[in-house]
Tab-separated table of C-alpha atoms in Angstrom:
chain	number	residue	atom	x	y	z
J	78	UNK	CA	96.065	158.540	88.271
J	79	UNK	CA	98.538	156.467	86.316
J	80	UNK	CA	99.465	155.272	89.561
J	81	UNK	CA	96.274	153.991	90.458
J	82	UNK	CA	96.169	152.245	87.441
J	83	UNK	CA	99.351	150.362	88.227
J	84	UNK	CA	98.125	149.209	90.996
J	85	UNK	CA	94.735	148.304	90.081
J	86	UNK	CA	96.459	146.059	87.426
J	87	UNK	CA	98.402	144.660	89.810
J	88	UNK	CA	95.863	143.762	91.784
J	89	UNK	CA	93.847	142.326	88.911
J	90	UNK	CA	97.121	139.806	87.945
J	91	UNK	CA	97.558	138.967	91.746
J	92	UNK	CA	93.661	137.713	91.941
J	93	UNK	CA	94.140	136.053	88.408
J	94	UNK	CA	97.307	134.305	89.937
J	95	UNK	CA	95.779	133.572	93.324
J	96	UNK	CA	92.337	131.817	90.977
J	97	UNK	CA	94.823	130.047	89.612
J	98	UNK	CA	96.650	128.566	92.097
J	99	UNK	CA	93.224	127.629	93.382
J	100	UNK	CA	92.331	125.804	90.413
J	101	UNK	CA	95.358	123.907	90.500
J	102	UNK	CA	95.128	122.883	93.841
J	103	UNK	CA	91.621	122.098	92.803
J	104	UNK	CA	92.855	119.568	90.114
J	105	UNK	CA	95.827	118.666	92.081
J	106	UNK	CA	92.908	116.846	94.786
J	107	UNK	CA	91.079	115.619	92.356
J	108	UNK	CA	94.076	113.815	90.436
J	109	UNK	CA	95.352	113.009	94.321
J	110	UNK	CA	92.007	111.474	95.232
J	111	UNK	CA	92.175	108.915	92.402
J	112	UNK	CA	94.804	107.354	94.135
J	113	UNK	CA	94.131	107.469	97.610
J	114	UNK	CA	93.790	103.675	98.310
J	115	UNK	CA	97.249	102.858	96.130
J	116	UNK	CA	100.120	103.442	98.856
J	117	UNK	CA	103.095	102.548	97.095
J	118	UNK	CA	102.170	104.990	93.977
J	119	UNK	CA	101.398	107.638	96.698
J	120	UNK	CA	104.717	107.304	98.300
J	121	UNK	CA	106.827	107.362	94.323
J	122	UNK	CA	104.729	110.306	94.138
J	123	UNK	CA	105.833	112.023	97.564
J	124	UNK	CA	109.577	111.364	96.601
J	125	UNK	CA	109.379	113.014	93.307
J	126	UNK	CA	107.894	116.651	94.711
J	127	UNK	CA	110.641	115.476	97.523
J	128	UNK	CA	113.391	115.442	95.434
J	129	UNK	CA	112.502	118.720	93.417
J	130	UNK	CA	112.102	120.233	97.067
J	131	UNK	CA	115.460	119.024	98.401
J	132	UNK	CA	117.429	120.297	95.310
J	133	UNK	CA	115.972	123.214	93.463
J	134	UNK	CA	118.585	123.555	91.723
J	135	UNK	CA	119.611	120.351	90.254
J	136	UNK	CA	118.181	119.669	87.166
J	137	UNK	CA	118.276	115.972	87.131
J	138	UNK	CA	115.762	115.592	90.290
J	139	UNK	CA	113.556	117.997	88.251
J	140	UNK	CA	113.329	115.224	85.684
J	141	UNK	CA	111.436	111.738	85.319
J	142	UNK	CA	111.798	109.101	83.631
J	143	UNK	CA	108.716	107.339	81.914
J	144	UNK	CA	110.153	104.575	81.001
J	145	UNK	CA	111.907	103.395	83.972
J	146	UNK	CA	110.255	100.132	85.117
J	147	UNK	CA	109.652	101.506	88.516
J	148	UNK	CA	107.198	104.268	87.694
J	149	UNK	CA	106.163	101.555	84.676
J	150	UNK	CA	104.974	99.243	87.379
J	151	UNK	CA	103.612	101.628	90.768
J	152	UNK	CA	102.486	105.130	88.675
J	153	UNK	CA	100.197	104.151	85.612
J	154	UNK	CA	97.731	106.799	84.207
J	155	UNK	CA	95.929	107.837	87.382
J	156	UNK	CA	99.942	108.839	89.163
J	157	UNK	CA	100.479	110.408	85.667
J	158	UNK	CA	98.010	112.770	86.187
J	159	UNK	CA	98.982	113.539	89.436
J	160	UNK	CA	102.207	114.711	87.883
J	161	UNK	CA	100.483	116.520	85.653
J	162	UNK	CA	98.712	118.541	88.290
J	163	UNK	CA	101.892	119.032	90.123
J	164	UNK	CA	103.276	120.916	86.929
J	165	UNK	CA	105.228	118.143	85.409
J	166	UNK	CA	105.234	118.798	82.284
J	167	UNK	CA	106.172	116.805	78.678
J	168	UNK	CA	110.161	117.069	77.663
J	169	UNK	CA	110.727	119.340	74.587
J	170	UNK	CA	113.643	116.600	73.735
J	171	UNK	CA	112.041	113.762	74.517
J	172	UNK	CA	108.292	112.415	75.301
J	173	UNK	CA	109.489	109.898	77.571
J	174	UNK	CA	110.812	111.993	80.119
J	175	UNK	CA	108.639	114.405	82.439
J	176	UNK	CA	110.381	117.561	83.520
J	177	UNK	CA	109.358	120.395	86.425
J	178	UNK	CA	110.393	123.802	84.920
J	179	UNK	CA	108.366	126.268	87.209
J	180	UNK	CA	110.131	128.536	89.810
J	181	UNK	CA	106.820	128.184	92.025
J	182	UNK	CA	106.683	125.354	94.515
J	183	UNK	CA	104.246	126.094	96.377
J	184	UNK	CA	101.949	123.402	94.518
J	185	UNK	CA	104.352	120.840	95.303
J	186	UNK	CA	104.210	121.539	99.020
J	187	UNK	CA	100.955	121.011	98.757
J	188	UNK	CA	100.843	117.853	97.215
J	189	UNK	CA	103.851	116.315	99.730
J	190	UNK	CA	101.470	117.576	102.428
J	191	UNK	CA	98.654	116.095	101.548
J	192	UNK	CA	100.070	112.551	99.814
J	193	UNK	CA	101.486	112.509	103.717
J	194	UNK	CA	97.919	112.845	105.277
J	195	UNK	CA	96.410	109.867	102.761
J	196	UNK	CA	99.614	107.531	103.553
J	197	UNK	CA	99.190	108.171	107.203
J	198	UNK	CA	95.351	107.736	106.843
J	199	UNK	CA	96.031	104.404	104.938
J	200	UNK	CA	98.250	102.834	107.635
J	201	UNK	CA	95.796	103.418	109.821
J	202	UNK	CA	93.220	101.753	108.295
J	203	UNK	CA	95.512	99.195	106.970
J	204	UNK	CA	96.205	98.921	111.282
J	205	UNK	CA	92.784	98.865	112.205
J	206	UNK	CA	91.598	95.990	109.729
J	207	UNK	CA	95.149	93.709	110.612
J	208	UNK	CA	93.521	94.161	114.659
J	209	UNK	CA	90.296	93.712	114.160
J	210	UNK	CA	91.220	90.324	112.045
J	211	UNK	CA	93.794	89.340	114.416
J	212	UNK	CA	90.572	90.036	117.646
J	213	UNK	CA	88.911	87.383	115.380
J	214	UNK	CA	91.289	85.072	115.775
J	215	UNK	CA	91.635	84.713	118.821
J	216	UNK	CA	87.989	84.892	119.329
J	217	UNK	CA	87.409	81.935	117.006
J	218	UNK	CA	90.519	79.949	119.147
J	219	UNK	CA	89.054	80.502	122.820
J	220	UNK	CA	85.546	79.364	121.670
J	221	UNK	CA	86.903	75.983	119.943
J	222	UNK	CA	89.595	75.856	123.047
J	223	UNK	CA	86.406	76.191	125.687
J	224	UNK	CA	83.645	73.508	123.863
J	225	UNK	CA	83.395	70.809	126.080
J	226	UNK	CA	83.952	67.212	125.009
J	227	UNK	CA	81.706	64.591	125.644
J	228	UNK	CA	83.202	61.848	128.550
J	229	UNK	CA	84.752	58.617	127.158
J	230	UNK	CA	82.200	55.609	127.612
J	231	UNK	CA	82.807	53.665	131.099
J	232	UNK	CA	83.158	50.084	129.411
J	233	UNK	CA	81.494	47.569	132.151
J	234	UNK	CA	81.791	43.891	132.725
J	235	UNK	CA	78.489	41.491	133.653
J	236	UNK	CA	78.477	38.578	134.502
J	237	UNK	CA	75.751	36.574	132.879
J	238	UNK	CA	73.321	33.713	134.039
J	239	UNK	CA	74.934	31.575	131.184
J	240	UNK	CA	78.401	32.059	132.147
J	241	UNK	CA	77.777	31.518	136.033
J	242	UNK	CA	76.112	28.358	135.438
J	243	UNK	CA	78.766	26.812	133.251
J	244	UNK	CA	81.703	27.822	136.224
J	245	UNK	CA	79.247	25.434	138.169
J	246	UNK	CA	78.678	22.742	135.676
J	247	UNK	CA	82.220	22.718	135.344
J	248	UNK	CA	83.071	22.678	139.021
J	249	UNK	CA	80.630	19.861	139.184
J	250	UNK	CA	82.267	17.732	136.776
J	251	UNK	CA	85.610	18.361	138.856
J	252	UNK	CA	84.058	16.751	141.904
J	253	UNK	CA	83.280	13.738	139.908
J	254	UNK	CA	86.364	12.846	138.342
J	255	UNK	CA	87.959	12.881	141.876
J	256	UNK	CA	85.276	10.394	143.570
J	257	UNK	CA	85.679	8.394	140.258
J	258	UNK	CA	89.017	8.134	140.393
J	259	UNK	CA	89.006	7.294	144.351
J	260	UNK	CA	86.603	3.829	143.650
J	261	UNK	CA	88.633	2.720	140.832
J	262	UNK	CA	91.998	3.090	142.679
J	263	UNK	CA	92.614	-1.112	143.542
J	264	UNK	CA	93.083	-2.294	147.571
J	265	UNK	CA	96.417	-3.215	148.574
J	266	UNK	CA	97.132	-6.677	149.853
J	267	UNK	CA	99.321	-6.720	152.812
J	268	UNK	CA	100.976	-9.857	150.172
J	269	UNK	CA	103.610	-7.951	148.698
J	270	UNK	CA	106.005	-10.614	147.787
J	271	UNK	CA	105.476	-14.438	146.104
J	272	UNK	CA	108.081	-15.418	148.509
J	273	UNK	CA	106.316	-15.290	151.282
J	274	UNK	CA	102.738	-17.447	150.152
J	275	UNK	CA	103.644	-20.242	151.720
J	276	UNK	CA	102.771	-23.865	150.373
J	277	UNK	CA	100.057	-26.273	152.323
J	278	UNK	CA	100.752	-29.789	151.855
């Protein structure tokens, strides 16, 4: 009987655990969720649980530092909370530092896992957008490359009535001027010398 009743108890603690570890999970998305469309705090994120998962036993990668201008500038509240849900939890010695102190990783596991799924969701949304923009593009450049410009104008020369009349006034005139100049031109005499008139008595 006692026997039973160890193992009933254990069986009540390991459901009580296992709710547990559901709820945190639970909170864990939500907090994650928050944050889905901010990359570089997802990725600070990742190498935190990273670095507690890499070297269990070092304390200084279970710590983090709040007031380091890095997780000043890429976590902010929402990435705070994400901590938070991880298991990070307030330093005893100091509020400004954030410290992992459970023996239980199996929530950070989770998190990595699933911070990898949104970053790898992101890039390829982040891929799909840069294509699609880049389709555009080229879209725009084949249509303005293909419209069709209108011919230059052919530039013609008449001849008018006015001007073809004046090229024959004018080649009138010419004609004149020679004939006029013909009559006025004076007949030789065959007398080309005073030496040779000769005197009559």
């Amino acid at each position: 009987l006692l026997k039973d009743k160890v193992v009933s108890t254990e069986k009540v603690v390991e459901e009580t655990a296992n709710a547990q570890d559901d709820d945190d999970v639970a909170r864990l998305d939500e907090a994650l969720e928050a944050i889905q469309e901010q990359p570089e705090t997802l990725q600070m994120l990742q190498m935190y649980a990273t670095h507690v998962l890499s070297n269990p036993s070092k304390i200084r990668y279970r710590k983090i530092y709040t007031s380091n201008a890095s997780y000043r500038a890429r976590i902010g509240p929402h990435g705070q909370n994400v901590l938070l849900a991880m298991k990070f939890t307030p330093s005893d010695q100091k509020k400004t530092i954030l410290e992992y102190r459970g023996d239980k990783f199996d929530i950070l596991h989770h998190a990595v896992d699933k911070m990898k799924a949104m970053l790898s969701s992101s890039t390829t949304t982040v891929n799909k957008k840069k294509k699609n923009e880049t389709m555009n593009a080229n879209k725009t450049i084949m249509a303005a490359t293909t419209t069709t410009t209108p011919p230059a104008a052919t530039t013609t020369t008449t001849t008018t009535p006015a001007a073809t009349t004046t090229t024959r006034q004018k080649e009138a005139c010419d004609d004149n001027d020679e004939d006029a100049q013909s009559e006025s031109t004076p007949l030789h005499s065959n007398i080309t010398n005073d030496d040779d008139v000769l005197d009559v008595a």
